[in-house]
Amino acid sequence: MRLPDFEYVEPDSIQKAVLFLKEHGEESKITAGGTDLFPSMKKRISRPSYVVSL
Ligand SMILES: Cc1cc2nc3c(=O)[nH]c(=O)nc-3n(C[C@H](O)[C@H](O)[C@H](O)COP(=O)(O)OP(=O)(O)OC[C@H]3O[C@@H](n4cnc5c(N)ncnc54)[C@H](O)[C@@H]3O)c2cc1C
């Protein structure tokens, strides 16, 4: 299955990550290694508009 459409966000500071999540938290998911998040997105269990890489 293909990943649904989403915007990949790579903040280059914690402050920027916090600011982004404050503004878009409801429609975002944080990712670290992605080994759980991306398979769940492929299965449409999770459909964030933004994936924020920490
Ligand atoms: C092939 C394979 C084998 C596995 N074997 C095992 C096993 O033997 N035992 C086991 O326990 N697990 C196992 N797992 C599961 C694995 O432990 C999890 O997939 C892994 O811990 C997820 O870490 P990640 O960094 O990839 O998380 P991600 O997929 O990046 O994120 C997982 C969830 O945590 C959230 N998240 C990530 N970072 C943060 C953060 N900083 N703050 C808040 N929320 C955050 C994400 O939004 C998401 O909802 C396996 C997975 C795979 C793919």
Short mmCIF file of C-alpha atoms and ligand atoms in Angstrom, two decimals:
data_model
loop_
_atom_site.label_atom_id
_atom_site.label_comp_id
_atom_site.label_asym_id
_atom_site.label_seq_id
_atom_site.Cartn_x
_atom_site.Cartn_y
_atom_site.Cartn_z
CA MET A 1 0.00 0.00 0.00
CA ARG A 2 1.17 3.51 -0.75
CA LEU A 3 1.57 6.18 1.91
CA PRO A 4 -1.23 8.75 1.92
CA ASP A 5 -0.29 12.30 0.96
CA PHE A 6 1.39 14.28 3.73
CA GLU A 7 3.91 17.07 4.18
CA TYR A 8 7.25 16.08 5.71
CA VAL A 9 8.56 18.71 8.09
CA GLU A 10 12.11 18.78 9.48
CA PRO A 11 12.45 21.59 12.00
CA ASP A 12 16.08 22.42 12.66
CA SER A 13 15.54 23.42 16.29
CA ILE A 14 13.37 22.34 19.21
CA GLN A 15 11.85 25.84 19.32
CA LYS A 16 10.77 25.57 15.68
CA ALA A 17 9.36 22.06 16.29
CA VAL A 18 7.35 23.31 19.28
CA LEU A 19 6.07 26.33 17.34
CA PHE A 20 5.04 24.15 14.40
CA LEU A 21 3.27 21.64 16.65
CA LYS A 22 1.52 24.45 18.53
CA GLU A 23 0.09 25.64 15.21
CA HIS A 24 -0.51 22.29 13.48
CA GLY A 25 -0.55 19.81 16.38
CA GLU A 26 -4.02 18.45 15.64
CA GLU A 27 -3.12 17.44 12.09
CA SER A 28 0.48 16.37 12.76
CA LYS A 29 2.35 13.28 13.86
CA ILE A 30 5.88 13.26 15.25
CA THR A 31 8.27 10.70 13.84
CA ALA A 32 11.55 9.36 15.19
CA GLY A 33 12.50 6.16 13.28
CA GLY A 34 9.16 5.82 11.46
CA THR A 35 9.05 2.04 11.88
CA ASP A 36 5.63 2.24 13.53
CA LEU A 37 4.16 5.45 12.13
CA PHE A 38 4.69 4.84 8.41
CA PRO A 39 3.26 1.28 8.40
CA SER A 40 0.21 2.62 10.31
CA MET A 41 -0.13 5.41 7.72
CA LYS A 42 0.05 2.86 4.90
CA LYS A 43 -2.80 0.93 6.62
CA ARG A 44 -4.70 4.28 6.95
CA ILE A 45 -4.75 3.85 10.75
CA SER A 46 -3.07 7.23 10.97
CA ARG A 47 -3.54 10.01 8.38
CA PRO A 48 -1.63 13.11 9.48
CA SER A 49 -1.38 16.11 7.15
CA TYR A 50 2.12 16.73 8.52
CA VAL A 51 4.84 14.34 9.68
CA VAL A 52 7.29 16.19 11.89
CA SER A 53 10.73 14.61 12.07
CA LEU A 54 12.56 15.27 15.33
C1 LIG B 1 10.61 -5.19 11.85
C2 LIG B 1 10.19 -4.70 13.20
C3 LIG B 1 10.44 -5.47 14.31
C4 LIG B 1 10.02 -5.03 15.58
N1 LIG B 1 10.29 -5.79 16.65
C5 LIG B 1 9.90 -5.36 17.88
C6 LIG B 1 10.17 -6.11 19.04
O1 LIG B 1 10.77 -7.18 18.97
N2 LIG B 1 9.76 -5.64 20.23
C7 LIG B 1 9.11 -4.45 20.33
O2 LIG B 1 8.77 -4.04 21.44
N3 LIG B 1 8.86 -3.68 19.25
C8 LIG B 1 9.22 -4.14 18.04
N4 LIG B 1 8.93 -3.41 16.95
C9 LIG B 1 8.21 -2.17 17.14
C10 LIG B 1 9.20 -1.08 17.35
O3 LIG B 1 9.61 -1.11 18.69
C11 LIG B 1 8.52 0.21 17.16
O4 LIG B 1 8.13 0.20 15.82
C12 LIG B 1 9.51 1.33 17.44
O5 LIG B 1 9.72 1.42 18.83
C13 LIG B 1 8.95 2.61 17.00
O6 LIG B 1 9.98 3.55 17.12
P1 LIG B 1 10.18 4.61 15.98
O7 LIG B 1 11.26 5.52 16.42
O8 LIG B 1 10.35 3.97 14.65
O9 LIG B 1 8.76 5.34 16.11
P2 LIG B 1 7.92 6.10 15.03
O10 LIG B 1 7.31 5.16 14.07
O11 LIG B 1 8.71 7.23 14.51
O12 LIG B 1 6.77 6.67 16.04
C14 LIG B 1 5.91 5.75 16.74
C15 LIG B 1 4.84 6.58 17.48
O13 LIG B 1 5.45 7.38 18.50
C16 LIG B 1 5.21 8.77 18.24
N5 LIG B 1 6.47 9.48 18.55
C17 LIG B 1 7.67 9.27 17.98
N6 LIG B 1 8.59 10.09 18.53
C18 LIG B 1 7.93 10.82 19.46
C19 LIG B 1 8.32 11.86 20.37
N7 LIG B 1 9.57 12.30 20.43
N8 LIG B 1 7.38 12.38 21.18
C20 LIG B 1 6.08 11.98 21.12
N9 LIG B 1 5.64 10.99 20.29
C21 LIG B 1 6.57 10.43 19.48
C22 LIG B 1 4.85 8.85 16.76
O14 LIG B 1 4.04 10.00 16.48
C23 LIG B 1 4.12 7.56 16.55
O15 LIG B 1 2.77 7.71 16.93
C24 LIG B 1 9.35 -3.80 15.68
C25 LIG B 1 9.09 -3.01 14.56
C26 LIG B 1 9.50 -3.46 13.33
C27 LIG B 1 9.21 -2.65 12.11
#
